[in-house]
């Protein structure tokens, strides 16, 4: 087994040259589960402690204190969001201590066939959150507040959001026994294999997904069907494990998509201030995904708070802003990050079917108050640095093998 340390998966994992995947699955507990997820966390609100980690499953997965703290704070919307009912969003945190070795057999096998933008993260965790806040007179504070969080190193946002939509409402009603049953079902799933279409049964539903391969083409023919020809019930087909509805995400900023694409290509620091974690995380993920099939090689945080362990690192004025895209909801960041060259403020969503009012392009000098209007506040002039943009564009002409190295 791997030595237990402060970070990374803490369960037995095969290495290159070890036994076959089937033999390892029989020998290592939760081997199939950990091909998709690292763990499942439940975060609740404690009157004395605030956000508190109520449960980690499987129980043998070890998180450092810093990772636990980050998951707790990032699993709840901050007080400025006012999210009532159910909401979903995502975050990304840095692993603490020893990073995951890229040479574990299952990682190497998956990464060698996956698009570079969809490879497993060796140094970060994704957190996919289903948060519920509803009035409850039986609770001393008057509200039921709890989050179910899937922690993974795979950037499969669409798949894990669909999975949460199935299991979270049931979990909030039936609690631990339901979660144990779901995790046991996931432990029976086949491993994610690039290029294959897989049937993933959970809670009486079969999710059918195609795992992208680096040899897929945008117009590739319908994926091969699995060996299960006549599934009952009929599977729920997910058109993608990772792609967001980019038009919906970019509706408020359509007139600035070209500028935002250039900022992503150049790896410029950018703050996205949105009304909710759902909007901030979707906008950040949409921005970094617009470079695909290239991988966005800088850091990004779909949802970031003032409690994050890297808050001081990202907000210091003693050095240039780091090359990171931050999704935030607290207007305090407007004042704290005034020295950043690019800030995108997104307003409240409009009624369904209405095209949102386009945000305006403004100079950062206009960014002075906490009630600043929606807009893209930037020092960047379109193609203002043709040399840097040309270098970035050259990566598009690299042969596929060079980009994937």
CSV table of C-alpha atoms in Angstrom, one decimal:
chain,number,residue,atom,x,y,z
A,1,UNK,CA,0.0,0.0,0.0
A,2,UNK,CA,1.0,3.6,-0.5
A,3,UNK,CA,2.5,5.2,2.6
A,4,UNK,CA,-0.1,7.3,4.4
A,5,UNK,CA,0.6,10.9,4.3
A,6,UNK,CA,-1.1,14.3,4.3
A,7,UNK,CA,-2.5,14.2,0.8
A,8,UNK,CA,-3.5,12.1,-2.1
A,9,UNK,CA,-5.6,8.9,-2.1
A,10,UNK,CA,-4.9,6.8,0.9
A,11,UNK,CA,-5.9,3.4,-0.3
A,12,UNK,CA,-4.1,0.6,-1.9
A,13,UNK,CA,-3.4,1.3,-5.6
A,14,UNK,CA,-1.6,-0.7,-8.2
A,15,UNK,CA,1.5,0.5,-10.0
A,16,UNK,CA,2.8,-0.1,-13.5
A,17,UNK,CA,3.9,-3.7,-13.9
A,18,UNK,CA,1.6,-4.8,-11.0
A,19,UNK,CA,-1.3,-7.2,-11.2
A,20,UNK,CA,-4.2,-6.8,-13.7
A,21,UNK,CA,-6.9,-4.2,-12.9
A,22,UNK,CA,-9.3,-7.0,-12.1
A,23,UNK,CA,-7.0,-8.6,-9.6
A,24,UNK,CA,-6.3,-5.3,-8.0
A,25,UNK,CA,-10.0,-4.6,-7.7
A,26,UNK,CA,-10.4,-7.8,-5.8
A,27,UNK,CA,-7.5,-7.1,-3.5
A,28,UNK,CA,-7.9,-3.3,-2.9
A,29,UNK,CA,-11.0,-2.1,-1.1
A,30,UNK,CA,-12.9,0.7,-3.0
A,31,UNK,CA,-10.6,0.3,-6.0
A,32,UNK,CA,-13.4,0.9,-8.6
A,33,UNK,CA,-14.9,3.6,-6.5
A,34,UNK,CA,-11.6,5.5,-6.4
A,35,UNK,CA,-11.3,5.3,-10.2
A,36,UNK,CA,-14.1,7.9,-10.2
A,37,UNK,CA,-14.1,9.6,-6.8
A,38,UNK,CA,-11.7,10.2,-3.9
A,39,UNK,CA,-14.4,10.4,-1.3
A,40,UNK,CA,-17.8,11.8,-0.5
A,41,UNK,CA,-18.2,14.4,2.2
A,42,UNK,CA,-21.1,15.8,4.2
A,43,UNK,CA,-20.8,19.3,5.5
A,44,UNK,CA,-23.3,20.7,8.0
A,45,UNK,CA,-23.7,24.0,9.9
A,46,UNK,CA,-22.9,23.8,13.6
A,47,UNK,CA,-24.0,26.6,15.8
A,48,UNK,CA,-20.8,26.6,17.7
A,49,UNK,CA,-18.3,25.6,15.0
A,50,UNK,CA,-19.9,27.0,11.9
A,51,UNK,CA,-19.4,24.8,8.9
A,52,UNK,CA,-18.3,21.3,10.1
A,53,UNK,CA,-17.4,18.1,8.4
A,54,UNK,CA,-20.0,15.6,9.5
A,55,UNK,CA,-19.0,12.6,7.4
A,56,UNK,CA,-16.3,11.4,5.1
A,57,UNK,CA,-17.0,8.2,3.1
A,58,UNK,CA,-15.2,5.8,2.7
A,59,UNK,CA,-14.0,6.3,6.2
A,60,UNK,CA,-10.4,5.2,5.5
A,61,UNK,CA,-9.8,8.2,3.2
A,62,UNK,CA,-7.6,10.7,4.9
A,63,UNK,CA,-7.8,14.4,4.4
A,64,UNK,CA,-5.4,16.9,6.0
A,65,UNK,CA,-6.8,19.5,8.4
A,66,UNK,CA,-6.2,22.2,5.8
A,67,UNK,CA,-8.1,20.2,3.1
A,68,UNK,CA,-11.0,19.6,5.6
A,69,UNK,CA,-11.1,23.3,6.4
A,70,UNK,CA,-11.2,24.2,2.7
A,71,UNK,CA,-13.9,21.7,1.9
A,72,UNK,CA,-16.0,23.0,4.8
A,73,UNK,CA,-15.8,26.7,3.8
A,74,UNK,CA,-16.2,26.1,0.0
A,75,UNK,CA,-19.2,23.8,0.4
A,76,UNK,CA,-21.5,26.6,1.6
A,77,UNK,CA,-22.4,29.8,-0.2
A,78,UNK,CA,-21.2,32.8,1.7
A,79,UNK,CA,-23.7,35.1,3.4
A,80,UNK,CA,-23.8,37.5,0.5
A,81,UNK,CA,-25.3,34.8,-1.8
A,82,UNK,CA,-28.6,34.2,0.1
A,83,UNK,CA,-29.2,30.8,-1.6
A,84,UNK,CA,-32.4,29.2,-0.5
A,85,UNK,CA,-33.6,25.8,-1.6
A,86,UNK,CA,-31.2,23.6,-3.6
A,87,UNK,CA,-28.2,24.8,-5.5
A,88,UNK,CA,-25.2,23.1,-7.2
A,89,UNK,CA,-21.7,24.5,-7.8
A,90,UNK,CA,-18.1,23.3,-7.8
A,91,UNK,CA,-14.7,24.3,-6.4
A,92,UNK,CA,-11.1,23.3,-6.9
A,93,UNK,CA,-8.5,23.1,-4.1
A,94,UNK,CA,-4.8,22.4,-3.9
A,95,UNK,CA,-3.8,19.1,-2.4
A,96,UNK,CA,-1.7,19.5,0.7
A,97,UNK,CA,1.5,17.6,1.5
A,98,UNK,CA,2.5,14.9,-0.9
A,99,UNK,CA,1.0,15.1,-4.3
A,100,UNK,CA,-0.5,12.1,-6.1
A,101,UNK,CA,2.1,10.3,-8.2
A,102,UNK,CA,1.2,10.3,-11.9
A,103,UNK,CA,2.6,6.8,-12.3
A,104,UNK,CA,-0.1,4.8,-10.6
A,105,UNK,CA,-1.2,2.3,-13.2
A,106,UNK,CA,-4.9,3.4,-13.5
A,107,UNK,CA,-3.9,7.1,-13.8
A,108,UNK,CA,-1.3,6.3,-16.5
A,109,UNK,CA,-3.8,4.1,-18.4
A,110,UNK,CA,-6.5,6.7,-18.3
A,111,UNK,CA,-4.3,9.8,-18.9
A,112,UNK,CA,-2.6,8.2,-21.9
A,113,UNK,CA,-5.9,8.0,-23.8
A,114,UNK,CA,-7.8,11.1,-22.4
A,115,UNK,CA,-7.7,14.6,-23.9
A,116,UNK,CA,-5.0,16.6,-22.2
A,117,UNK,CA,-7.7,19.0,-20.8
A,118,UNK,CA,-9.6,16.1,-19.2
A,119,UNK,CA,-6.7,14.2,-17.6
A,120,UNK,CA,-6.8,13.4,-13.9
A,121,UNK,CA,-5.5,16.2,-11.7
A,122,UNK,CA,-2.2,15.2,-9.9
A,123,UNK,CA,-2.2,18.1,-7.5
A,124,UNK,CA,-5.7,19.4,-7.0
A,125,UNK,CA,-9.1,18.1,-6.0
A,126,UNK,CA,-12.4,19.1,-7.6
A,127,UNK,CA,-15.4,19.4,-5.2
A,128,UNK,CA,-18.9,19.0,-6.7
A,129,UNK,CA,-21.4,20.4,-4.3
A,130,UNK,CA,-25.2,20.0,-3.7
A,131,UNK,CA,-26.2,22.5,-1.1
A,132,UNK,CA,-29.7,22.6,0.6
A,133,UNK,CA,-30.9,25.4,2.7
A,134,UNK,CA,-34.6,25.3,3.7
A,135,UNK,CA,-36.6,26.5,6.7
A,136,UNK,CA,-36.9,24.0,9.5
A,137,UNK,CA,-38.5,24.8,12.8
A,138,UNK,CA,-37.0,21.7,14.4
A,139,UNK,CA,-33.5,23.2,14.0
A,140,UNK,CA,-32.4,25.7,16.6
A,141,UNK,CA,-31.2,28.1,14.0
A,142,UNK,CA,-34.4,27.8,12.0
A,143,UNK,CA,-32.9,26.5,8.8
A,144,UNK,CA,-31.7,23.1,7.6
A,145,UNK,CA,-28.3,23.7,6.0
A,146,UNK,CA,-26.3,20.8,4.6
A,147,UNK,CA,-24.0,20.0,1.6
A,148,UNK,CA,-23.2,16.8,-0.1
A,149,UNK,CA,-19.8,17.0,-1.8
A,150,UNK,CA,-18.2,14.6,-4.3
A,151,UNK,CA,-14.4,14.9,-4.2
A,152,UNK,CA,-12.7,13.8,-7.4
A,153,UNK,CA,-9.6,14.4,-9.5
A,154,UNK,CA,-11.7,14.1,-12.7
A,155,UNK,CA,-13.1,17.3,-14.3
A,156,UNK,CA,-16.4,15.6,-15.2
A,157,UNK,CA,-18.7,18.4,-14.0
A,158,UNK,CA,-21.7,17.4,-16.0
A,159,UNK,CA,-21.6,13.7,-14.9
A,160,UNK,CA,-21.1,14.5,-11.2
A,161,UNK,CA,-23.8,17.2,-11.2
A,162,UNK,CA,-26.2,14.6,-12.7
A,163,UNK,CA,-25.1,12.1,-10.1
A,164,UNK,CA,-25.7,14.6,-7.3
A,165,UNK,CA,-29.1,15.4,-8.6
A,166,UNK,CA,-30.0,11.8,-8.1
A,167,UNK,CA,-28.4,11.0,-4.8
A,168,UNK,CA,-28.5,14.3,-2.8
A,169,UNK,CA,-32.3,14.7,-2.4
A,170,UNK,CA,-32.5,11.0,-1.3
A,171,UNK,CA,-29.6,11.4,1.1
A,172,UNK,CA,-31.1,14.4,2.8
A,173,UNK,CA,-34.2,12.3,3.5
A,174,UNK,CA,-32.6,9.0,4.5
A,175,UNK,CA,-29.0,10.0,5.5
A,176,UNK,CA,-26.2,7.6,6.0
A,177,UNK,CA,-27.7,4.2,4.9
A,178,UNK,CA,-28.5,5.8,1.5
A,179,UNK,CA,-25.0,7.1,1.1
A,180,UNK,CA,-23.4,3.8,1.9
A,181,UNK,CA,-25.6,2.0,-0.7
A,182,UNK,CA,-24.7,4.6,-3.4
A,183,UNK,CA,-21.0,4.3,-2.7
A,184,UNK,CA,-21.2,0.5,-2.9
A,185,UNK,CA,-22.9,0.9,-6.3
A,186,UNK,CA,-20.2,3.2,-7.6
A,187,UNK,CA,-17.7,0.7,-6.5
A,188,UNK,CA,-19.2,-1.7,-9.1
A,189,UNK,CA,-18.8,0.7,-12.0
A,190,UNK,CA,-16.3,0.0,-14.7
A,191,UNK,CA,-13.3,2.3,-14.7
A,192,UNK,CA,-13.4,5.4,-17.0
A,193,UNK,CA,-11.8,4.3,-20.2
A,194,UNK,CA,-11.3,6.9,-22.9
A,195,UNK,CA,-13.2,6.2,-26.1
A,196,UNK,CA,-15.8,3.9,-24.4
A,197,UNK,CA,-19.5,4.3,-23.7
A,198,UNK,CA,-20.3,3.1,-20.2
A,199,UNK,CA,-23.5,2.2,-18.4
A,200,UNK,CA,-23.3,3.4,-14.7
A,201,UNK,CA,-26.1,2.1,-12.5
A,202,UNK,CA,-27.1,4.1,-9.4
A,203,UNK,CA,-30.3,4.2,-7.4
A,204,UNK,CA,-32.4,2.4,-10.0
A,205,UNK,CA,-31.2,4.6,-12.8
A,206,UNK,CA,-28.6,3.8,-15.4
A,207,UNK,CA,-26.4,6.8,-16.5
A,208,UNK,CA,-25.0,6.2,-20.0
A,209,UNK,CA,-21.8,8.3,-20.7
A,210,UNK,CA,-19.2,8.5,-23.3
A,211,UNK,CA,-15.7,9.0,-21.9
A,212,UNK,CA,-13.8,11.3,-24.4
A,213,UNK,CA,-10.7,10.1,-26.0
A,214,UNK,CA,-7.8,12.2,-27.5
A,215,UNK,CA,-8.5,10.7,-30.9
A,216,UNK,CA,-12.2,11.8,-30.9
A,217,UNK,CA,-13.2,14.3,-33.5
A,218,UNK,CA,-15.8,17.0,-32.8
A,219,UNK,CA,-18.1,15.4,-35.4
A,220,UNK,CA,-17.3,11.8,-34.4
A,221,UNK,CA,-19.9,9.2,-35.1
A,222,UNK,CA,-22.2,7.9,-32.4
A,223,UNK,CA,-20.2,6.1,-29.7
A,224,UNK,CA,-20.2,2.3,-29.6
A,225,UNK,CA,-22.8,0.8,-27.4
A,226,UNK,CA,-21.9,-1.2,-24.3
A,227,UNK,CA,-22.5,-4.9,-24.2
A,228,UNK,CA,-25.8,-4.4,-22.4
A,229,UNK,CA,-28.2,-4.2,-25.3
A,230,UNK,CA,-31.5,-4.2,-23.6
A,231,UNK,CA,-31.2,-2.2,-20.4
A,232,UNK,CA,-34.3,-1.8,-18.2
A,233,UNK,CA,-35.0,0.8,-17.3
A,234,UNK,CA,-33.8,2.6,-20.4
A,235,UNK,CA,-30.5,4.5,-19.6
A,236,UNK,CA,-30.4,8.3,-19.1
A,237,UNK,CA,-28.0,9.4,-21.8
A,238,UNK,CA,-25.6,12.2,-20.9
A,239,UNK,CA,-24.5,14.0,-24.0
A,240,UNK,CA,-21.2,14.9,-22.3
A,241,UNK,CA,-19.4,14.2,-19.0
A,242,UNK,CA,-17.8,17.7,-18.9
A,243,UNK,CA,-19.2,20.2,-21.4
A,244,UNK,CA,-21.3,23.1,-20.2
A,245,UNK,CA,-23.8,25.1,-22.1
A,246,UNK,CA,-21.4,27.8,-23.2
A,247,UNK,CA,-24.0,30.0,-24.8
A,248,UNK,CA,-26.0,30.1,-21.6
A,249,UNK,CA,-22.9,30.7,-19.5
A,250,UNK,CA,-21.6,33.5,-21.8
A,251,UNK,CA,-25.0,35.2,-22.4
A,252,UNK,CA,-24.2,38.3,-20.2
A,253,UNK,CA,-20.7,38.7,-21.9
A,254,UNK,CA,-21.3,37.7,-25.5
A,255,UNK,CA,-19.9,41.0,-26.8
A,256,UNK,CA,-16.6,40.4,-24.9
A,257,UNK,CA,-16.1,36.6,-25.6
A,258,UNK,CA,-13.2,37.4,-28.0
A,259,UNK,CA,-11.4,39.5,-25.3
A,260,UNK,CA,-12.1,37.0,-22.6
A,261,UNK,CA,-10.7,34.2,-24.9
A,262,UNK,CA,-7.6,36.2,-25.4
A,263,UNK,CA,-7.2,36.7,-21.7
A,264,UNK,CA,-7.5,33.0,-21.1
A,265,UNK,CA,-5.0,32.2,-23.9
A,266,UNK,CA,-2.5,34.6,-22.4
A,267,UNK,CA,-3.0,33.3,-18.8
A,268,UNK,CA,-4.0,36.7,-17.5
A,269,UNK,CA,-5.2,37.1,-13.8
A,270,UNK,CA,-8.9,37.5,-13.8
A,271,UNK,CA,-11.6,37.8,-11.0
A,272,UNK,CA,-15.1,36.7,-11.8
A,273,UNK,CA,-17.6,38.3,-9.3
A,274,UNK,CA,-21.0,36.7,-9.5
A,275,UNK,CA,-24.2,36.7,-7.4
A,276,UNK,CA,-23.9,33.1,-6.4
A,277,UNK,CA,-21.4,30.2,-6.3
A,278,UNK,CA,-23.4,28.5,-9.1
A,279,UNK,CA,-22.9,31.4,-11.4
A,280,UNK,CA,-19.2,32.0,-10.5
A,281,UNK,CA,-18.2,28.4,-10.9
A,282,UNK,CA,-20.0,28.0,-14.2
A,283,UNK,CA,-18.5,31.1,-15.6
A,284,UNK,CA,-14.9,30.2,-14.5
A,285,UNK,CA,-15.3,26.6,-15.9
A,286,UNK,CA,-16.8,28.0,-19.2
A,287,UNK,CA,-13.9,30.4,-19.6
A,288,UNK,CA,-11.2,27.8,-19.1
A,289,UNK,CA,-13.0,25.3,-21.3
A,290,UNK,CA,-13.2,27.7,-24.3
A,291,UNK,CA,-9.5,26.8,-25.0
A,292,UNK,CA,-10.2,23.1,-25.5
A,293,UNK,CA,-8.8,20.9,-26.9
A,294,UNK,CA,-5.9,22.8,-25.3
A,295,UNK,CA,-5.5,22.6,-21.6
A,296,UNK,CA,-5.7,25.8,-19.6
A,297,UNK,CA,-2.3,25.6,-17.9
A,298,UNK,CA,-2.7,28.3,-15.2
A,299,UNK,CA,-4.5,27.9,-11.9
A,300,UNK,CA,-8.2,28.5,-11.5
A,301,UNK,CA,-10.7,28.4,-8.7
A,302,UNK,CA,-14.4,28.2,-9.7
A,303,UNK,CA,-15.4,29.3,-6.2
A,304,UNK,CA,-13.1,31.1,-3.8
A,305,UNK,CA,-13.8,32.7,-0.4
A,306,UNK,CA,-12.0,34.9,2.1
A,307,UNK,CA,-11.5,31.9,4.3
A,308,UNK,CA,-9.5,30.0,1.8
A,309,UNK,CA,-6.0,29.0,2.9
A,310,UNK,CA,-4.5,30.8,-0.2
A,311,UNK,CA,-6.4,34.0,0.4
A,312,UNK,CA,-3.2,35.9,1.4
A,313,UNK,CA,-1.2,34.4,-1.4
A,314,UNK,CA,-3.7,35.6,-4.0
A,315,UNK,CA,-4.5,39.0,-2.6
A,316,UNK,CA,-1.1,40.3,-1.7
A,317,UNK,CA,0.0,43.6,-3.1
A,318,UNK,CA,3.7,43.0,-2.6
A,319,UNK,CA,4.0,41.2,-6.0
A,320,UNK,CA,2.2,41.0,-9.3
A,321,UNK,CA,-1.2,39.2,-9.2
A,322,UNK,CA,-0.8,35.4,-9.8
A,323,UNK,CA,-1.9,33.8,-13.1
A,324,UNK,CA,-5.2,32.5,-11.7
A,325,UNK,CA,-8.9,32.8,-12.5
A,326,UNK,CA,-10.9,33.3,-9.3
A,327,UNK,CA,-14.6,32.9,-9.0
A,328,UNK,CA,-16.0,34.9,-6.1
A,329,UNK,CA,-19.3,36.1,-4.7
A,330,UNK,CA,-18.3,38.4,-1.9
A,331,UNK,CA,-18.2,42.1,-3.0
A,332,UNK,CA,-15.3,42.6,-0.6
A,333,UNK,CA,-13.1,41.2,-3.3
A,334,UNK,CA,-13.7,44.3,-5.4
A,335,UNK,CA,-11.8,46.4,-2.9
A,336,UNK,CA,-9.3,43.7,-2.0
A,337,UNK,CA,-8.4,43.0,-5.6
A,338,UNK,CA,-8.5,46.5,-7.1
A,339,UNK,CA,-4.9,46.1,-8.2
A,340,UNK,CA,-5.8,43.1,-10.5
A,341,UNK,CA,-5.8,44.0,-14.2
A,342,UNK,CA,-9.0,42.3,-15.1
A,343,UNK,CA,-12.3,42.0,-13.1
A,344,UNK,CA,-15.5,40.6,-14.6
A,345,UNK,CA,-18.7,41.4,-12.6
A,346,UNK,CA,-21.7,39.5,-13.7
A,347,UNK,CA,-25.2,40.6,-12.6
A,348,UNK,CA,-28.3,38.7,-11.5
A,349,UNK,CA,-29.7,36.3,-14.1
A,350,UNK,CA,-32.8,37.5,-16.1
A,351,UNK,CA,-36.0,35.7,-16.7
A,352,UNK,CA,-35.8,32.5,-18.7
A,353,UNK,CA,-35.8,33.3,-22.4
A,354,UNK,CA,-34.6,36.9,-22.0
A,355,UNK,CA,-31.2,37.9,-23.3
A,356,UNK,CA,-29.3,39.5,-20.5
A,357,UNK,CA,-28.1,43.0,-20.8
A,358,UNK,CA,-24.6,42.9,-22.1
A,359,UNK,CA,-21.9,44.0,-19.6
A,360,UNK,CA,-19.8,47.0,-20.6
A,361,UNK,CA,-16.1,47.2,-21.2
A,362,UNK,CA,-14.6,49.6,-18.6
A,363,UNK,CA,-11.3,50.7,-17.2
A,364,UNK,CA,-10.3,49.4,-13.7
A,365,UNK,CA,-10.1,53.0,-12.5
A,366,UNK,CA,-13.9,53.0,-12.6
A,367,UNK,CA,-13.9,50.1,-10.1
A,368,UNK,CA,-14.0,51.9,-6.8
A,369,UNK,CA,-17.2,50.9,-4.9
A,370,UNK,CA,-18.6,47.7,-3.5
A,371,UNK,CA,-21.8,48.3,-5.5
A,372,UNK,CA,-20.0,48.6,-8.8
A,373,UNK,CA,-22.2,47.8,-11.8
A,374,UNK,CA,-21.8,44.7,-13.9
A,375,UNK,CA,-19.0,45.0,-16.5
A,376,UNK,CA,-15.6,43.8,-17.7
A,377,UNK,CA,-13.1,46.1,-16.0
A,378,UNK,CA,-9.8,45.6,-17.8
A,379,UNK,CA,-6.5,47.2,-18.7
A,380,UNK,CA,-6.3,44.9,-21.8
A,381,UNK,CA,-6.5,46.3,-25.3
A,382,UNK,CA,-7.7,43.8,-27.9
A,383,UNK,CA,-4.6,42.2,-29.3
A,384,UNK,CA,-2.7,44.9,-27.4
A,385,UNK,CA,0.3,42.6,-27.0
A,386,UNK,CA,0.5,40.9,-30.5
A,387,UNK,CA,3.8,39.3,-29.6
A,388,UNK,CA,2.5,37.4,-26.5
A,389,UNK,CA,-0.7,36.5,-28.4
A,390,UNK,CA,1.3,35.2,-31.3
A,391,UNK,CA,3.3,32.9,-29.0
A,392,UNK,CA,0.1,31.6,-27.4
A,393,UNK,CA,-1.5,31.0,-30.8
A,394,UNK,CA,1.5,29.1,-31.9
A,395,UNK,CA,0.5,26.3,-29.5
A,396,UNK,CA,-2.5,25.8,-31.7
A,397,UNK,CA,-0.2,24.8,-34.5
A,398,UNK,CA,1.7,22.2,-32.4
A,399,UNK,CA,1.4,18.6,-33.6
A,400,UNK,CA,-1.0,16.6,-31.4
A,401,UNK,CA,1.8,14.6,-29.8
A,402,UNK,CA,3.6,17.8,-28.7
A,403,UNK,CA,0.5,19.3,-27.1
A,404,UNK,CA,-0.2,16.1,-25.2
A,405,UNK,CA,3.3,15.7,-23.8
